[in-house]
GROMACS .gro file of C-alpha atoms in nm:
model
  157
    1GLY     CA    1  -5.618  -1.089   2.933
    2ARG     CA    2  -5.599  -0.979   3.310
    3LEU     CA    3  -5.645  -0.612   3.209
    4VAL     CA    4  -5.962  -0.702   2.992
    5ALA     CA    5  -6.092  -0.929   3.268
    6TYR     CA    6  -6.058  -0.631   3.542
    7ALA     CA    7  -6.178  -0.385   3.306
    8SER     CA    8  -6.478  -0.563   3.192
    9THR     CA    9  -6.540  -0.661   3.575
   10GLY     CA   10  -6.542  -0.268   3.658
   11LEU     CA   11  -6.762  -0.194   3.382
   12ILE     CA   12  -7.019  -0.474   3.454
   13THR     CA   13  -7.003  -0.398   3.843
   14GLY     CA   14  -7.057  -0.034   3.784
   15LEU     CA   15  -7.359  -0.101   3.538
   16ALA     CA   16  -7.495  -0.341   3.789
   17ALA     CA   17  -7.463  -0.136   4.071
   18THR     CA   18  -7.646   0.148   3.889
   19ARG     CA   19  -7.922  -0.050   3.740
   20LEU     CA   20  -7.990  -0.251   4.062
   21GLY     CA   21  -7.958   0.044   4.307
   22LEU     CA   22  -7.693  -0.154   4.508
   23THR     CA   23  -7.485   0.149   4.617
   24GLY     CA   24  -7.474   0.200   5.001
   25THR     CA   25  -7.706  -0.081   5.072
   26ARG     CA   26  -7.665  -0.279   5.400
   27MET     CA   27  -7.611  -0.579   5.169
   28GLY     CA   28  -7.297  -0.436   5.026
   29VAL     CA   29  -7.159  -0.338   5.381
   30TYR     CA   30  -7.227  -0.666   5.538
   31ALA     CA   31  -7.061  -0.841   5.233
   32MET     CA   32  -6.750  -0.616   5.255
   33LEU     CA   33  -6.759  -0.701   5.646
   34ALA     CA   34  -6.763  -1.057   5.594
   35LEU     CA   35  -6.510  -1.065   5.298
   36SER     CA   36  -6.253  -0.859   5.479
   37LEU     CA   37  -6.252  -1.091   5.756
   38LEU     CA   38  -6.224  -1.367   5.515
   39MET     CA   39  -5.919  -1.162   5.353
   40ILE     CA   40  -5.777  -1.131   5.713
   41ALA     CA   41  -5.787  -1.511   5.730
   42TYR     CA   42  -5.651  -1.569   5.371
   43GLY     CA   43  -5.367  -1.367   5.466
   44LEU     CA   44  -5.298  -1.568   5.805
   45GLY     CA   45  -5.297  -1.873   5.607
   46ALA     CA   46  -5.629  -2.012   5.764
   47GLY     CA   47  -5.681  -2.259   5.498
   48VAL     CA   48  -5.873  -2.030   5.266
   49ARG     CA   49  -5.858  -2.157   4.921
   50HIS     CA   50  -5.967  -1.966   4.599
   51PHE     CA   51  -6.109  -2.121   4.284
   52SER     CA   52  -5.900  -2.050   3.961
   53PHE     CA   53  -6.055  -2.095   3.604
   54CYS     CA   54  -5.689  -2.162   3.517
   55ARG     CA   55  -5.712  -2.514   3.620
   56LEU     CA   56  -5.992  -2.570   3.364
   57LEU     CA   57  -5.741  -2.511   3.085
   58THR     CA   58  -5.565  -2.805   3.011
   59ARG     CA   59  -5.522  -2.784   2.622
   60GLY     CA   60  -5.369  -2.541   2.401
   61VAL     CA   61  -5.070  -2.474   2.590
   62GLU     CA   62  -4.862  -2.456   2.283
   63LYS     CA   63  -5.102  -2.225   2.099
   64PRO     CA   64  -4.981  -1.831   2.049
   65TYR     CA   65  -5.317  -1.702   2.192
   66PHE     CA   66  -5.255  -1.927   2.531
   67PRO     CA   67  -5.120  -1.641   2.752
   68TYR     CA   68  -5.394  -1.395   2.663
   69ILE     CA   69  -5.656  -1.698   2.751
   70LEU     CA   70  -5.456  -1.767   3.058
   71GLY     CA   71  -5.455  -1.387   3.170
   72LEU     CA   72  -5.813  -1.351   3.099
   73LEU     CA   73  -5.899  -1.663   3.319
   74THR     CA   74  -5.664  -1.555   3.601
   75GLY     CA   75  -5.837  -1.231   3.604
   76PHE     CA   76  -6.156  -1.376   3.671
   77SER     CA   77  -6.014  -1.595   3.970
   78VAL     CA   78  -6.267  -1.602   4.221
   79CYS     CA   79  -6.053  -1.525   4.525
   80PRO     CA   80  -6.108  -1.319   4.867
   81PRO     CA   81  -5.911  -1.016   4.709
   82PHE     CA   82  -6.131  -1.025   4.396
   83LEU     CA   83  -6.462  -1.047   4.591
   84LEU     CA   84  -6.370  -0.782   4.835
   85ALA     CA   85  -6.297  -0.560   4.547
   86LEU     CA   86  -6.635  -0.618   4.388
   87SER     CA   87  -6.841  -0.561   4.739
   88TYR     CA   88  -6.621  -0.223   4.786
   89VAL     CA   89  -6.708  -0.087   4.442
   90MET     CA   90  -7.074  -0.173   4.485
   91GLU     CA   91  -7.082  -0.027   4.825
   92LYS     CA   92  -6.915   0.306   4.764
   93SER     CA   93  -7.037   0.400   4.421
   94ALA     CA   94  -7.253   0.312   4.143
   95ASP     CA   95  -7.067   0.535   3.896
   96VAL     CA   96  -6.939   0.322   3.617
   97THR     CA   97  -6.648   0.543   3.589
   98PHE     CA   98  -6.530   0.484   3.963
   99ALA     CA   99  -6.578   0.105   3.912
  100LEU     CA  100  -6.371   0.109   3.610
  101ALA     CA  101  -6.118   0.305   3.738
  102PHE     CA  102  -6.117   0.129   4.073
  103PHE     CA  103  -6.044  -0.242   3.887
  104LEU     CA  104  -5.782  -0.062   3.644
  105SER     CA  105  -5.609   0.044   3.985
  106PHE     CA  106  -5.668  -0.320   4.095
  107PHE     CA  107  -5.523  -0.449   3.773
  108CYS     CA  108  -5.202  -0.217   3.846
  109ALA     CA  109  -5.165  -0.299   4.207
  110THR     CA  110  -5.180  -0.687   4.144
  111SER     CA  111  -4.950  -0.662   3.856
  112LEU     CA  112  -4.674  -0.543   4.107
  113TYR     CA  113  -4.692  -0.903   4.263
  114VAL     CA  114  -4.816  -1.104   3.957
  115LEU     CA  115  -4.539  -0.998   3.689
  116PRO     CA  116  -4.217  -1.074   3.901
  117VAL     CA  117  -4.387  -1.406   4.033
  118GLY     CA  118  -4.479  -1.492   3.681
  119LEU     CA  119  -4.136  -1.444   3.570
  120ILE     CA  120  -3.970  -1.629   3.861
  121GLY     CA  121  -4.263  -1.876   3.900
  122HIS     CA  122  -4.047  -2.177   3.851
  123LEU     CA  123  -3.770  -2.054   4.092
  124PRO     CA  124  -3.792  -2.122   4.467
  125ARG     CA  125  -3.963  -1.865   4.650
  126PRO     CA  126  -3.796  -1.707   4.942
  127GLU     CA  127  -3.991  -1.717   5.274
  128TRP     CA  128  -3.988  -1.352   5.324
  129MET     CA  129  -4.157  -1.311   4.982
  130ASN     CA  130  -4.450  -1.541   5.099
  131LEU     CA  131  -4.461  -1.361   5.435
  132ALA     CA  132  -4.483  -1.018   5.272
  133SER     CA  133  -4.776  -1.122   5.049
  134ARG     CA  134  -4.964  -1.251   5.338
  135LEU     CA  135  -4.901  -0.941   5.532
  136ALA     CA  136  -5.010  -0.736   5.256
  137ALA     CA  137  -5.320  -0.952   5.248
  138VAL     CA  138  -5.400  -0.885   5.628
  139ALA     CA  139  -5.307  -0.504   5.595
  140ALA     CA  140  -5.579  -0.491   5.306
  141GLY     CA  141  -5.815  -0.707   5.514
  142PHE     CA  142  -5.789  -0.468   5.808
  143PHE     CA  143  -5.815  -0.151   5.561
  144PHE     CA  144  -6.145  -0.292   5.427
  145LEU     CA  145  -6.272  -0.402   5.773
  146SER     CA  146  -6.241  -0.041   5.887
  147GLN     CA  147  -6.435   0.080   5.594
  148ALA     CA  148  -6.718  -0.167   5.664
  149VAL     CA  149  -6.736  -0.074   6.038
  150PHE     CA  150  -6.722   0.293   5.961
  151SER     CA  151  -6.997   0.224   5.689
  152LEU     CA  152  -7.199   0.043   5.945
  153VAL     CA  153  -7.174   0.328   6.202
  154ASP     CA  154  -7.310   0.569   5.936
  155ILE     CA  155  -7.601   0.346   5.876
  156TRP     CA  156  -7.706   0.273   6.225
  157THR     CA  157  -7.679   0.643   6.327
   0.00000   0.00000   0.00000
């Protein structure tokens, strides 16, 4: 389900960026700048929450297709990393292939975290695991912040 969600997001984002001509616009750079700061705040635990469609799913847990629906809804969770990925793709390239490849890579990278946590979700999580995930969010936020700043410098010069 998550794979389908991320692949369709990449495809739709690439098509939208191509059709609307959003690539390299200041709007994309400013969105990336704001979202990278939001990602850093998210990693620092500054009370930034995300909206998850999974909360809407209350019935059907016993159905055999439930894991696929849950995966699809998890893939469309509106959180700072997901929004930042959207803005990055729209700012960097209008190529549908780039957008699809980026979101498939996003799927692989997030699976490194989601799969183990999903398998041990009911076990107590050691504090170092929470710290590592927060540090990764802060590092990703700073990476995208630097990308936004470099893009702004290119626009202004």
